GROMACS .gro file of C-alpha atoms in nm:
model
  394
    1UNK     CA    1   7.724  -2.645  -4.202
    2UNK     CA    2   7.359  -2.591  -4.261
    3UNK     CA    3   7.136  -2.829  -4.080
    4UNK     CA    4   6.878  -2.988  -4.305
    5UNK     CA    5   6.519  -2.982  -4.188
    6UNK     CA    6   6.320  -3.276  -4.304
    7UNK     CA    7   5.971  -3.203  -4.433
    8UNK     CA    8   5.679  -3.407  -4.294
    9UNK     CA    9   5.556  -3.677  -4.521
   10UNK     CA   10   5.206  -3.677  -4.667
   11UNK     CA   11   5.094  -3.940  -4.418
   12UNK     CA   12   5.229  -3.732  -4.130
   13UNK     CA   13   5.044  -3.420  -4.252
   14UNK     CA   14   4.723  -3.618  -4.274
   15UNK     CA   15   4.757  -3.744  -3.918
   16UNK     CA   16   4.814  -3.388  -3.793
   17UNK     CA   17   4.496  -3.269  -3.967
   18UNK     CA   18   4.301  -3.557  -3.815
   19UNK     CA   19   4.429  -3.478  -3.468
   20UNK     CA   20   4.331  -3.110  -3.516
   21UNK     CA   21   3.982  -3.207  -3.623
   22UNK     CA   22   3.954  -3.430  -3.321
   23UNK     CA   23   4.013  -3.137  -3.082
   24UNK     CA   24   3.687  -3.013  -2.924
   25UNK     CA   25   3.573  -2.665  -3.038
   26UNK     CA   26   3.538  -2.431  -2.738
   27UNK     CA   27   3.240  -2.237  -2.885
   28UNK     CA   28   3.047  -2.521  -3.036
   29UNK     CA   29   2.713  -2.561  -2.854
   30UNK     CA   30   2.465  -2.838  -2.894
   31UNK     CA   31   2.106  -2.765  -2.997
   32UNK     CA   32   1.972  -2.792  -2.638
   33UNK     CA   33   2.247  -2.557  -2.520
   34UNK     CA   34   2.156  -2.301  -2.787
   35UNK     CA   35   1.792  -2.326  -2.680
   36UNK     CA   36   1.899  -2.260  -2.321
   37UNK     CA   37   2.101  -1.954  -2.422
   38UNK     CA   38   1.806  -1.821  -2.624
   39UNK     CA   39   1.570  -1.878  -2.331
   40UNK     CA   40   1.796  -1.685  -2.092
   41UNK     CA   41   1.834  -1.402  -2.346
   42UNK     CA   42   1.457  -1.373  -2.400
   43UNK     CA   43   1.394  -1.379  -2.026
   44UNK     CA   44   1.636  -1.090  -1.975
   45UNK     CA   45   1.488  -0.888  -2.261
   46UNK     CA   46   1.127  -0.944  -2.161
   47UNK     CA   47   1.144  -0.927  -1.782
   48UNK     CA   48   1.449  -0.720  -1.688
   49UNK     CA   49   1.286  -0.379  -1.759
   50UNK     CA   50   0.984  -0.480  -1.550
   51UNK     CA   51   1.204  -0.601  -1.266
   52UNK     CA   52   1.398  -0.276  -1.291
   53UNK     CA   53   1.084  -0.075  -1.220
   54UNK     CA   54   1.044  -0.264  -0.891
   55UNK     CA   55   1.403  -0.189  -0.790
   56UNK     CA   56   1.442   0.170  -0.908
   57UNK     CA   57   1.235   0.391  -0.682
   58UNK     CA   58   1.002   0.637  -0.859
   59UNK     CA   59   0.720   0.811  -0.674
   60UNK     CA   60   0.630   1.127  -0.869
   61UNK     CA   61   0.460   1.416  -0.696
   62UNK     CA   62   0.136   1.564  -0.826
   63UNK     CA   63   0.310   1.842  -1.024
   64UNK     CA   64   0.594   1.622  -1.147
   65UNK     CA   65   0.725   1.683  -1.497
   66UNK     CA   66   1.005   1.503  -1.681
   67UNK     CA   67   1.324   1.697  -1.598
   68UNK     CA   68   1.484   1.896  -1.878
   69UNK     CA   69   1.800   1.681  -1.872
   70UNK     CA   70   1.599   1.364  -1.931
   71UNK     CA   71   1.367   1.494  -2.202
   72UNK     CA   72   1.458   1.202  -2.431
   73UNK     CA   73   1.401   0.933  -2.168
   74UNK     CA   74   1.081   0.801  -2.322
   75UNK     CA   75   1.090   0.484  -2.111
   76UNK     CA   76   1.065   0.701  -1.798
   77UNK     CA   77   0.789   0.908  -1.961
   78UNK     CA   78   0.588   0.592  -2.018
   79UNK     CA   79   0.655   0.481  -1.661
   80UNK     CA   80   0.524   0.813  -1.530
   81UNK     CA   81   0.208   0.768  -1.734
   82UNK     CA   82   0.154   0.414  -1.603
   83UNK     CA   83   0.151   0.540  -1.246
   84UNK     CA   84  -0.119   0.798  -1.318
   85UNK     CA   85  -0.432   0.595  -1.385
   86UNK     CA   86  -0.675   0.732  -1.127
   87UNK     CA   87  -1.026   0.817  -1.236
   88UNK     CA   88  -0.988   1.189  -1.170
   89UNK     CA   89  -0.658   1.225  -1.361
   90UNK     CA   90  -0.663   1.471  -1.652
   91UNK     CA   91  -0.367   1.433  -1.887
   92UNK     CA   92  -0.226   1.757  -2.029
   93UNK     CA   93  -0.024   1.663  -2.338
   94UNK     CA   94   0.188   1.912  -2.529
   95UNK     CA   95   0.519   2.084  -2.591
   96UNK     CA   96   0.734   2.322  -2.386
   97UNK     CA   97   0.442   2.563  -2.336
   98UNK     CA   98   0.265   2.301  -2.126
   99UNK     CA   99   0.596   2.179  -1.980
  100UNK     CA  100   0.687   2.533  -1.867
  101UNK     CA  101   1.001   2.671  -2.032
  102UNK     CA  102   1.063   2.963  -1.795
  103UNK     CA  103   0.896   2.839  -1.477
  104UNK     CA  104   0.946   2.579  -1.207
  105UNK     CA  105   0.740   2.259  -1.188
  106UNK     CA  106   0.501   2.408  -0.930
  107UNK     CA  107   0.427   2.710  -1.152
  108UNK     CA  108   0.320   2.542  -1.476
  109UNK     CA  109  -0.023   2.555  -1.637
  110UNK     CA  110  -0.118   2.214  -1.496
  111UNK     CA  111   0.016   2.304  -1.149
  112UNK     CA  112  -0.208   2.611  -1.127
  113UNK     CA  113  -0.503   2.403  -1.255
  114UNK     CA  114  -0.437   2.163  -0.967
  115UNK     CA  115  -0.446   2.463  -0.736
  116UNK     CA  116  -0.787   2.557  -0.875
  117UNK     CA  117  -0.919   2.200  -0.864
  118UNK     CA  118  -0.818   2.149  -0.498
  119UNK     CA  119  -0.818   1.770  -0.534
  120UNK     CA  120  -1.141   1.736  -0.732
  121UNK     CA  121  -0.928   1.660  -1.038
  122UNK     CA  122  -0.558   1.596  -1.081
  123UNK     CA  123  -0.396   1.754  -1.386
  124UNK     CA  124  -0.092   1.556  -1.498
  125UNK     CA  125   0.186   1.735  -1.688
  126UNK     CA  126   0.256   1.495  -1.976
  127UNK     CA  127   0.455   1.743  -2.184
  128UNK     CA  128   0.820   1.725  -2.284
  129UNK     CA  129   1.053   2.013  -2.350
  130UNK     CA  130   1.139   2.051  -2.718
  131UNK     CA  131   0.836   1.868  -2.859
  132UNK     CA  132   0.642   1.964  -3.172
  133UNK     CA  133   0.347   1.792  -3.346
  134UNK     CA  134   0.557   1.556  -3.562
  135UNK     CA  135   0.740   1.432  -3.251
  136UNK     CA  136   0.436   1.449  -3.024
  137UNK     CA  137   0.253   1.217  -3.261
  138UNK     CA  138   0.533   0.962  -3.227
  139UNK     CA  139   0.546   0.999  -2.850
  140UNK     CA  140   0.176   0.924  -2.810
  141UNK     CA  141   0.177   0.642  -3.067
  142UNK     CA  142   0.474   0.457  -2.917
  143UNK     CA  143   0.476   0.552  -2.548
  144UNK     CA  144   0.125   0.677  -2.473
  145UNK     CA  145  -0.082   0.361  -2.493
  146UNK     CA  146  -0.184   0.401  -2.126
  147UNK     CA  147  -0.363   0.723  -2.222
  148UNK     CA  148  -0.632   0.503  -2.375
  149UNK     CA  149  -0.987   0.600  -2.267
  150UNK     CA  150  -0.855   0.880  -2.045
  151UNK     CA  151  -0.944   1.249  -2.050
  152UNK     CA  152  -0.679   1.431  -2.254
  153UNK     CA  153  -0.609   1.800  -2.291
  154UNK     CA  154  -0.405   1.840  -2.611
  155UNK     CA  155  -0.216   2.165  -2.664
  156UNK     CA  156  -0.208   2.316  -3.013
  157UNK     CA  157   0.080   2.560  -3.063
  158UNK     CA  158   0.065   2.747  -3.393
  159UNK     CA  159   0.430   2.844  -3.352
  160UNK     CA  160   0.518   2.525  -3.539
  161UNK     CA  161   0.347   2.658  -3.853
  162UNK     CA  162   0.515   3.000  -3.830
  163UNK     CA  163   0.785   2.923  -4.091
  164UNK     CA  164   0.899   2.644  -4.325
  165UNK     CA  165   1.192   2.591  -4.088
  166UNK     CA  166   0.969   2.537  -3.783
  167UNK     CA  167   0.740   2.323  -3.997
  168UNK     CA  168   1.041   2.106  -4.106
  169UNK     CA  169   0.914   2.140  -4.462
  170UNK     CA  170   1.205   2.339  -4.602
  171UNK     CA  171   1.451   2.146  -4.819
  172UNK     CA  172   1.758   2.244  -4.614
  173UNK     CA  173   1.870   1.979  -4.365
  174UNK     CA  174   1.817   2.070  -3.998
  175UNK     CA  175   1.923   1.948  -3.657
  176UNK     CA  176   1.617   1.940  -3.431
  177UNK     CA  177   1.497   1.794  -3.103
  178UNK     CA  178   1.354   1.442  -3.065
  179UNK     CA  179   1.448   1.312  -3.412
  180UNK     CA  180   1.380   0.953  -3.302
  181UNK     CA  181   1.009   1.034  -3.258
  182UNK     CA  182   0.934   1.172  -3.604
  183UNK     CA  183   0.795   0.931  -3.867
  184UNK     CA  184   1.093   0.743  -4.010
  185UNK     CA  185   0.923   0.612  -4.326
  186UNK     CA  186   0.551   0.697  -4.332
  187UNK     CA  187   0.598   1.069  -4.393
  188UNK     CA  188   0.854   1.247  -4.608
  189UNK     CA  189   1.019   1.524  -4.404
  190UNK     CA  190   1.251   1.736  -4.625
  191UNK     CA  191   1.453   1.869  -4.330
  192UNK     CA  192   1.522   1.517  -4.199
  193UNK     CA  193   1.816   1.344  -4.373
  194UNK     CA  194   1.887   1.040  -4.156
  195UNK     CA  195   2.047   0.736  -4.320
  196UNK     CA  196   1.852   0.417  -4.380
  197UNK     CA  197   2.022   0.224  -4.100
  198UNK     CA  198   1.957   0.512  -3.857
  199UNK     CA  199   1.590   0.519  -3.952
  200UNK     CA  200   1.562   0.141  -3.916
  201UNK     CA  201   1.730   0.148  -3.576
  202UNK     CA  202   1.499   0.422  -3.452
  203UNK     CA  203   1.186   0.251  -3.586
  204UNK     CA  204   1.281  -0.081  -3.425
  205UNK     CA  205   1.370   0.088  -3.098
  206UNK     CA  206   1.010   0.204  -3.050
  207UNK     CA  207   0.880  -0.150  -3.090
  208UNK     CA  208   1.122  -0.306  -2.841
  209UNK     CA  209   1.090  -0.170  -2.488
  210UNK     CA  210   1.422  -0.329  -2.391
  211UNK     CA  211   1.606  -0.078  -2.613
  212UNK     CA  212   1.413   0.213  -2.460
  213UNK     CA  213   1.514   0.083  -2.116
  214UNK     CA  214   1.881   0.069  -2.223
  215UNK     CA  215   1.853   0.429  -2.336
  216UNK     CA  216   1.701   0.509  -1.996
  217UNK     CA  217   2.015   0.377  -1.826
  218UNK     CA  218   2.239   0.583  -2.053
  219UNK     CA  219   2.046   0.905  -1.983
  220UNK     CA  220   2.002   0.858  -1.609
  221UNK     CA  221   2.345   0.721  -1.513
  222UNK     CA  222   2.602   0.749  -1.793
  223UNK     CA  223   2.564   1.109  -1.913
  224UNK     CA  224   2.366   1.004  -2.222
  225UNK     CA  225   2.646   0.770  -2.339
  226UNK     CA  226   2.684   0.397  -2.370
  227UNK     CA  227   2.905   0.237  -2.101
  228UNK     CA  228   3.208   0.216  -2.330
  229UNK     CA  229   3.191   0.582  -2.434
  230UNK     CA  230   3.124   0.685  -2.072
  231UNK     CA  231   3.446   0.524  -1.947
  232UNK     CA  232   3.646   0.703  -2.220
  233UNK     CA  233   3.483   1.046  -2.178
  234UNK     CA  234   3.702   1.338  -2.071
  235UNK     CA  235   3.606   1.617  -1.834
  236UNK     CA  236   3.592   1.883  -2.105
  237UNK     CA  237   3.895   2.071  -1.973
  238UNK     CA  238   4.248   2.121  -2.103
  239UNK     CA  239   4.454   1.925  -2.045
  240UNK     CA  240   4.180   1.664  -2.037
  241UNK     CA  241   4.126   1.421  -1.753
  242UNK     CA  242   3.934   1.096  -1.771
  243UNK     CA  243   3.745   1.058  -1.441
  244UNK     CA  244   3.565   0.737  -1.538
  245UNK     CA  245   3.857   0.542  -1.681
  246UNK     CA  246   3.893   0.313  -1.381
  247UNK     CA  247   3.526   0.312  -1.280
  248UNK     CA  248   3.298   0.020  -1.356
  249UNK     CA  249   2.982   0.156  -1.527
  250UNK     CA  250   2.754  -0.045  -1.301
  251UNK     CA  251   2.905   0.111  -0.988
  252UNK     CA  252   2.724   0.442  -1.054
  253UNK     CA  253   2.384   0.279  -1.114
  254UNK     CA  254   2.243   0.356  -0.771
  255UNK     CA  255   1.869   0.377  -0.846
  256UNK     CA  256   1.855   0.753  -0.789
  257UNK     CA  257   1.688   0.923  -1.082
  258UNK     CA  258   1.781   1.267  -1.212
  259UNK     CA  259   1.551   1.531  -1.066
  260UNK     CA  260   1.503   1.901  -1.121
  261UNK     CA  261   1.751   2.121  -0.931
  262UNK     CA  262   1.626   2.292  -0.617
  263UNK     CA  263   1.741   2.625  -0.758
  264UNK     CA  264   1.731   2.615  -1.136
  265UNK     CA  265   1.936   2.901  -1.285
  266UNK     CA  266   1.733   2.881  -1.606
  267UNK     CA  267   1.381   2.862  -1.462
  268UNK     CA  268   1.178   3.026  -1.191
  269UNK     CA  269   1.117   3.383  -1.088
  270UNK     CA  270   1.474   3.416  -0.959
  271UNK     CA  271   1.613   3.324  -1.302
  272UNK     CA  272   1.751   3.592  -1.533
  273UNK     CA  273   1.552   3.428  -1.815
  274UNK     CA  274   1.221   3.482  -1.635
  275UNK     CA  275   1.142   3.827  -1.774
  276UNK     CA  276   0.903   3.987  -2.024
  277UNK     CA  277   0.995   3.954  -2.390
  278UNK     CA  278   0.991   4.334  -2.432
  279UNK     CA  279   0.986   4.640  -2.214
  280UNK     CA  280   0.772   4.832  -2.465
  281UNK     CA  281   0.544   4.549  -2.579
  282UNK     CA  282   0.556   4.670  -2.941
  283UNK     CA  283   0.608   4.383  -3.183
  284UNK     CA  284   0.797   4.388  -3.511
  285UNK     CA  285   0.804   4.012  -3.582
  286UNK     CA  286   0.683   3.895  -3.922
  287UNK     CA  287   0.628   3.519  -3.927
  288UNK     CA  288   0.637   3.338  -4.261
  289UNK     CA  289   0.320   3.138  -4.193
  290UNK     CA  290   0.287   2.803  -4.370
  291UNK     CA  291  -0.061   2.739  -4.517
  292UNK     CA  292  -0.230   2.462  -4.320
  293UNK     CA  293  -0.284   2.253  -4.633
  294UNK     CA  294   0.094   2.244  -4.683
  295UNK     CA  295   0.202   2.215  -4.320
  296UNK     CA  296   0.364   1.890  -4.206
  297UNK     CA  297   0.319   1.989  -3.842
  298UNK     CA  298  -0.053   2.055  -3.886
  299UNK     CA  299  -0.099   1.723  -4.067
  300UNK     CA  300   0.076   1.550  -3.775
  301UNK     CA  301  -0.154   1.727  -3.529
  302UNK     CA  302  -0.458   1.610  -3.726
  303UNK     CA  303  -0.332   1.250  -3.722
  304UNK     CA  304  -0.267   1.276  -3.347
  305UNK     CA  305  -0.624   1.389  -3.282
  306UNK     CA  306  -0.745   1.089  -3.482
  307UNK     CA  307  -0.521   0.851  -3.286
  308UNK     CA  308  -0.660   0.979  -2.956
  309UNK     CA  309  -1.018   0.958  -3.077
  310UNK     CA  310  -0.964   0.603  -3.206
  311UNK     CA  311  -0.828   0.505  -2.862
  312UNK     CA  312  -1.144   0.624  -2.695
  313UNK     CA  313  -0.998   0.934  -2.533
  314UNK     CA  314  -1.224   1.215  -2.420
  315UNK     CA  315  -1.036   1.493  -2.598
  316UNK     CA  316  -1.024   1.869  -2.565
  317UNK     CA  317  -0.782   2.085  -2.764
  318UNK     CA  318  -0.637   2.395  -2.599
  319UNK     CA  319  -0.536   2.660  -2.857
  320UNK     CA  320  -0.252   2.892  -2.770
  321UNK     CA  321  -0.169   3.103  -2.582
  322UNK     CA  322   0.032   3.265  -2.861
  323UNK     CA  323   0.193   3.603  -2.800
  324UNK     CA  324   0.023   3.816  -3.062
  325UNK     CA  325   0.186   4.130  -2.920
  326UNK     CA  326   0.516   4.024  -3.075
  327UNK     CA  327   0.381   4.047  -3.433
  328UNK     CA  328   0.324   4.335  -3.669
  329UNK     CA  329  -0.040   4.428  -3.726
  330UNK     CA  330  -0.066   4.274  -4.074
  331UNK     CA  331   0.114   3.957  -3.961
  332UNK     CA  332  -0.132   3.924  -3.675
  333UNK     CA  333  -0.416   3.918  -3.926
  334UNK     CA  334  -0.257   3.616  -4.098
  335UNK     CA  335  -0.224   3.444  -3.760
  336UNK     CA  336  -0.592   3.499  -3.685
  337UNK     CA  337  -0.688   3.356  -4.023
  338UNK     CA  338  -0.491   3.037  -3.955
  339UNK     CA  339  -0.633   3.014  -3.603
  340UNK     CA  340  -0.986   3.035  -3.744
  341UNK     CA  341  -0.906   2.754  -3.990
  342UNK     CA  342  -0.793   2.538  -3.700
  343UNK     CA  343  -1.115   2.609  -3.509
  344UNK     CA  344  -1.324   2.521  -3.814
  345UNK     CA  345  -1.145   2.188  -3.854
  346UNK     CA  346  -1.194   2.103  -3.485
  347UNK     CA  347  -1.563   2.187  -3.511
  348UNK     CA  348  -1.597   1.971  -3.822
  349UNK     CA  349  -1.458   1.676  -3.624
  350UNK     CA  350  -1.676   1.752  -3.318
  351UNK     CA  351  -1.365   1.807  -3.107
  352UNK     CA  352  -1.416   2.032  -2.805
  353UNK     CA  353  -1.167   2.316  -2.789
  354UNK     CA  354  -1.080   2.614  -2.574
  355UNK     CA  355  -0.899   2.926  -2.690
  356UNK     CA  356  -0.770   3.128  -2.390
  357UNK     CA  357  -0.780   3.504  -2.416
  358UNK     CA  358  -0.465   3.691  -2.507
  359UNK     CA  359  -0.253   3.769  -2.201
  360UNK     CA  360  -0.099   4.107  -2.129
  361UNK     CA  361   0.228   4.158  -2.313
  362UNK     CA  362   0.435   4.157  -1.993
  363UNK     CA  363   0.322   3.802  -1.909
  364UNK     CA  364   0.504   3.644  -2.205
  365UNK     CA  365   0.869   3.546  -2.208
  366UNK     CA  366   0.880   3.505  -2.587
  367UNK     CA  367   0.650   3.423  -2.879
  368UNK     CA  368   0.460   3.144  -2.705
  369UNK     CA  369   0.581   3.083  -2.347
  370UNK     CA  370   0.406   3.263  -2.059
  371UNK     CA  371   0.576   3.357  -1.735
  372UNK     CA  372   0.457   3.247  -1.389
  373UNK     CA  373   0.171   3.495  -1.351
  374UNK     CA  374   0.069   3.426  -1.709
  375UNK     CA  375   0.022   3.057  -1.631
  376UNK     CA  376  -0.175   3.146  -1.319
  377UNK     CA  377  -0.414   3.363  -1.523
  378UNK     CA  378  -0.449   3.095  -1.791
  379UNK     CA  379  -0.541   2.835  -1.529
  380UNK     CA  380  -0.794   3.063  -1.361
  381UNK     CA  381  -0.950   3.157  -1.694
  382UNK     CA  382  -0.971   2.795  -1.813
  383UNK     CA  383  -1.111   2.672  -1.481
  384UNK     CA  384  -1.392   2.928  -1.501
  385UNK     CA  385  -1.471   2.853  -1.865
  386UNK     CA  386  -1.818   2.695  -1.889
  387UNK     CA  387  -1.732   2.477  -2.189
  388UNK     CA  388  -1.425   2.346  -2.012
  389UNK     CA  389  -1.624   2.275  -1.696
  390UNK     CA  390  -1.883   2.089  -1.903
  391UNK     CA  391  -1.609   1.880  -2.063
  392UNK     CA  392  -1.457   1.799  -1.723
  393UNK     CA  393  -1.782   1.676  -1.575
  394UNK     CA  394  -1.916   1.475  -1.868
   0.00000   0.00000   0.00000
């Protein structure tokens, strides 16, 4: 026999609903409680990065440069700048030429200038590997406020106008370094095809130091991943292993920052990369130079000069050193024409500049990066330049 199940009456259903409504909601906070939660959240966002600086030891040496692996740690870049506010500090801002692509930290342009200065001035390497004017503009705008009123040497590398691809003005989409630093909305960059939400996220990230600090943690401790992705990451081998699966992300946050390796296989005179670009020194390169009036990179450089002047910086622009040996004779003539246009613009804005002499062919590693002895000669030449000495002492 089937057992009949009686249905609840309407009055019974109503009493059940009333009893359910009477149950307290576990996530329902009162107005004062919400205010307390908001206060705690704001305190963490506003003060945690500052407190972190006190806990995480960072005492950069004179010739310190941001390590290659942490080139996108802009929070650490800003922290480095904050610690260099002495009166005799000279800030050398630029791309990988200033950073030193083929050399160690003690063999860069700024390092050899420090050797020449012997303590009278301290030249600070404020370059990042992989920068270019469109990104350098963003770096200084968002993370270089402590440069204000300081003496700044700004490097101008014409390599970034050597083709529509380098200029980021070609219509084909490209993958390039430091995309978060380029203008997200103010300037139309044909090679940059980020989605609207990506652009918004990157623009907001520059205005909120808490997000830059979170990115700092990811770069320094979690292999450039968020904690969730870090715990799920494999070791890159087959069959894969997952070394972090049972590791709490915070257990590896030990306050020890990534530093340059003692023996860098990619940099230094012992490196296989540290060699002249050519044994013969006869160039066949033909660069597709972008006219300055059409160049996005040159326009960014002009805006950057204006930003520094508006902030009260004592500015000098260092042109080159570009490896003219690598070009054909007729292509070299086009380079010289563009270089002269740059000089004329700097003179029209009363900006002091220095154009180092062309190095011997054997002192270049490629189109724009010198080798160790090349940097030494550049520093000696610049230190003995009367216009540069006058700019230093004024």
